[in-house]
PDB file of C-alpha atoms in Angstrom:
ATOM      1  CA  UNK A   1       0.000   0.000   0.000  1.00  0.00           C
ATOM      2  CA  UNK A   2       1.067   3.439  -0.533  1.00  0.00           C
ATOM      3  CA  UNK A   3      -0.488   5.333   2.382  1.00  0.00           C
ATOM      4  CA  UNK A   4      -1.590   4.221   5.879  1.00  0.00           C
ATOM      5  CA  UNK A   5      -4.802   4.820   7.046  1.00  0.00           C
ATOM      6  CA  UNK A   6      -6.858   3.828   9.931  1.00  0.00           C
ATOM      7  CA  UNK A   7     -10.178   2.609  10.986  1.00  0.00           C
ATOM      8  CA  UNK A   8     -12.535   4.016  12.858  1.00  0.00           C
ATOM      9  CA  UNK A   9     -14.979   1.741  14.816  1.00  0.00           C
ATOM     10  CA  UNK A  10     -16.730   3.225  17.578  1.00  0.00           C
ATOM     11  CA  UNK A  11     -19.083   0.521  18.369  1.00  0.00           C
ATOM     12  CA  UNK A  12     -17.133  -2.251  17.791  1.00  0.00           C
ATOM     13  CA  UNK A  13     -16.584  -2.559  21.991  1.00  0.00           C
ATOM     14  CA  UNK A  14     -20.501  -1.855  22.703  1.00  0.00           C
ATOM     15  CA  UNK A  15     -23.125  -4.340  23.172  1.00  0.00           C
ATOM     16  CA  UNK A  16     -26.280  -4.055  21.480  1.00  0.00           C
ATOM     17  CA  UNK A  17     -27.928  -2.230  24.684  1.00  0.00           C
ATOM     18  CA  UNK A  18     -24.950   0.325  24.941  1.00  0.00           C
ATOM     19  CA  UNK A  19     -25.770   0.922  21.197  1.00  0.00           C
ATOM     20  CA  UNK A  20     -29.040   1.305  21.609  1.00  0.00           C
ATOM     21  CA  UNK A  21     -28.586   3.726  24.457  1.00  0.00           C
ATOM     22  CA  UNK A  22     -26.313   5.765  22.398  1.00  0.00           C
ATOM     23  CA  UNK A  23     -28.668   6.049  19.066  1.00  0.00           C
ATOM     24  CA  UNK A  24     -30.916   8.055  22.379  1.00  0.00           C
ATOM     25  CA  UNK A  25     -28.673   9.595  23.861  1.00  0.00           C
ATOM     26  CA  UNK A  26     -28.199  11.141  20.182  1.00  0.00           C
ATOM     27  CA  UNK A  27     -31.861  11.762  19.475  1.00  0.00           C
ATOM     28  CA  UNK A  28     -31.119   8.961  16.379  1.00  0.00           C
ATOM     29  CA  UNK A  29     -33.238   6.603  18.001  1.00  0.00           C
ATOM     30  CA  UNK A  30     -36.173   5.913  15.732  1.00  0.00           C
ATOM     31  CA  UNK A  31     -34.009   6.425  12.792  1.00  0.00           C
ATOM     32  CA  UNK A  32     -31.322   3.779  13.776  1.00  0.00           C
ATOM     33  CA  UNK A  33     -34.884   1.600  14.294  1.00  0.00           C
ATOM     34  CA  UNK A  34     -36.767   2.438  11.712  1.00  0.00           C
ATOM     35  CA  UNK A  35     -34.097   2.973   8.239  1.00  0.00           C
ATOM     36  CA  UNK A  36     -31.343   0.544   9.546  1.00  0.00           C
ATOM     37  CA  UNK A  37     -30.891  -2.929   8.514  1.00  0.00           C
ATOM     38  CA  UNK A  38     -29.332  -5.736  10.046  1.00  0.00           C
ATOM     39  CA  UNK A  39     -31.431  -8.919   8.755  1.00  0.00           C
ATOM     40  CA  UNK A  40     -30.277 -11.605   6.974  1.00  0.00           C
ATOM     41  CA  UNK A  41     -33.621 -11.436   4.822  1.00  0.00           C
ATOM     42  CA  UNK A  42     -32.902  -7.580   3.583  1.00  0.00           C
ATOM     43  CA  UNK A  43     -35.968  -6.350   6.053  1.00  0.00           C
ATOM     44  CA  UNK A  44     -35.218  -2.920   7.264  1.00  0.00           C
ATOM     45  CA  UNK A  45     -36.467  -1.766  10.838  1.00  0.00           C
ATOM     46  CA  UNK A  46     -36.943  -4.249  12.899  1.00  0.00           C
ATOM     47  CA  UNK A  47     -36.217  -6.831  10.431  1.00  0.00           C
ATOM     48  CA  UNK A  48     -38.299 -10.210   9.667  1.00  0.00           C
ATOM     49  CA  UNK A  49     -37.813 -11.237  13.537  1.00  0.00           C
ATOM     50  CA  UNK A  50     -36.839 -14.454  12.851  1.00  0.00           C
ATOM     51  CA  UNK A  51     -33.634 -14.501  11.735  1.00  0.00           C
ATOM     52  CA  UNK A  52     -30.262 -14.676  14.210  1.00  0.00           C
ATOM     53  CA  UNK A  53     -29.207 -11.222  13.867  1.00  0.00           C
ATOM     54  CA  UNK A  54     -32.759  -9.338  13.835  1.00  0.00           C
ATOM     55  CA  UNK A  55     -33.292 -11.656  17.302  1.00  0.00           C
ATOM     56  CA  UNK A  56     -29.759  -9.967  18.387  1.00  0.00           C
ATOM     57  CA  UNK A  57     -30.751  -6.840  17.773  1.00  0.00           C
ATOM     58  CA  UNK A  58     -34.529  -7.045  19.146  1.00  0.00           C
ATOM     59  CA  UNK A  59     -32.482  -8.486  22.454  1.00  0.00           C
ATOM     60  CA  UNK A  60     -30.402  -5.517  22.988  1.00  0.00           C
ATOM     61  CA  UNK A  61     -33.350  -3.201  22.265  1.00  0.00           C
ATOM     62  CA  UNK A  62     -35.335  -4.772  25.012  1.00  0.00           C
ATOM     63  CA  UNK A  63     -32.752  -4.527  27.008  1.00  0.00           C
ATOM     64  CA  UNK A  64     -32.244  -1.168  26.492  1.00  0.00           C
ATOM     65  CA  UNK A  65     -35.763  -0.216  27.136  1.00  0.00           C
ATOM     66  CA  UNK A  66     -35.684  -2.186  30.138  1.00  0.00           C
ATOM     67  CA  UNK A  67     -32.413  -0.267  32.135  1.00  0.00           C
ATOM     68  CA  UNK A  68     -33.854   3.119  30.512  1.00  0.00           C
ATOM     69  CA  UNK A  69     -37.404   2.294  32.529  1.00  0.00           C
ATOM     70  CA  UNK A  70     -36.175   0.869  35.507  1.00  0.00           C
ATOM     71  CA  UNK A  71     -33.657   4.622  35.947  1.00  0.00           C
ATOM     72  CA  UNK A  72     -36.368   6.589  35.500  1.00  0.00           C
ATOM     73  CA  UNK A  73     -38.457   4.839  38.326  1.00  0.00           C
TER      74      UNK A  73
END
């Protein structure tokens, strides 16, 4: 190669509830939910549900929602 370069990867050390919590912290919430895609099937949002990596992410949202509700108790 003829230059170096590096690469970024912010989330590579977070869990799916830490990234989660950041897309709120952000205010990217509903877009990270709603125009992402992470199934295996090419279903964007919240995916087909079924597959290994839409039950991943479904997981850490719940997970998520779960520590966000039981702080602001």
């Amino acid at each position: 190669m003829d230059q170096q370069f590096v690469i970024h990867t912010p989330l590579m050390w977070l869990n799916k509830a830490e990234t989660w919590e950041l897309a709120d912290q952000l205010n990217a919430l509903s877009f990270v939910r709603e125009r992402t895609l992470t199934c295996y099937h090419g279903v964007r949002g919240d995916g087909c549900g079924e597959c290994p990596s839409c039950k991943l992410r479904m997981q850490g949202l719940k997970q998520y929602e779960n520590q966000k509700e039981r702080r602001e108790e």
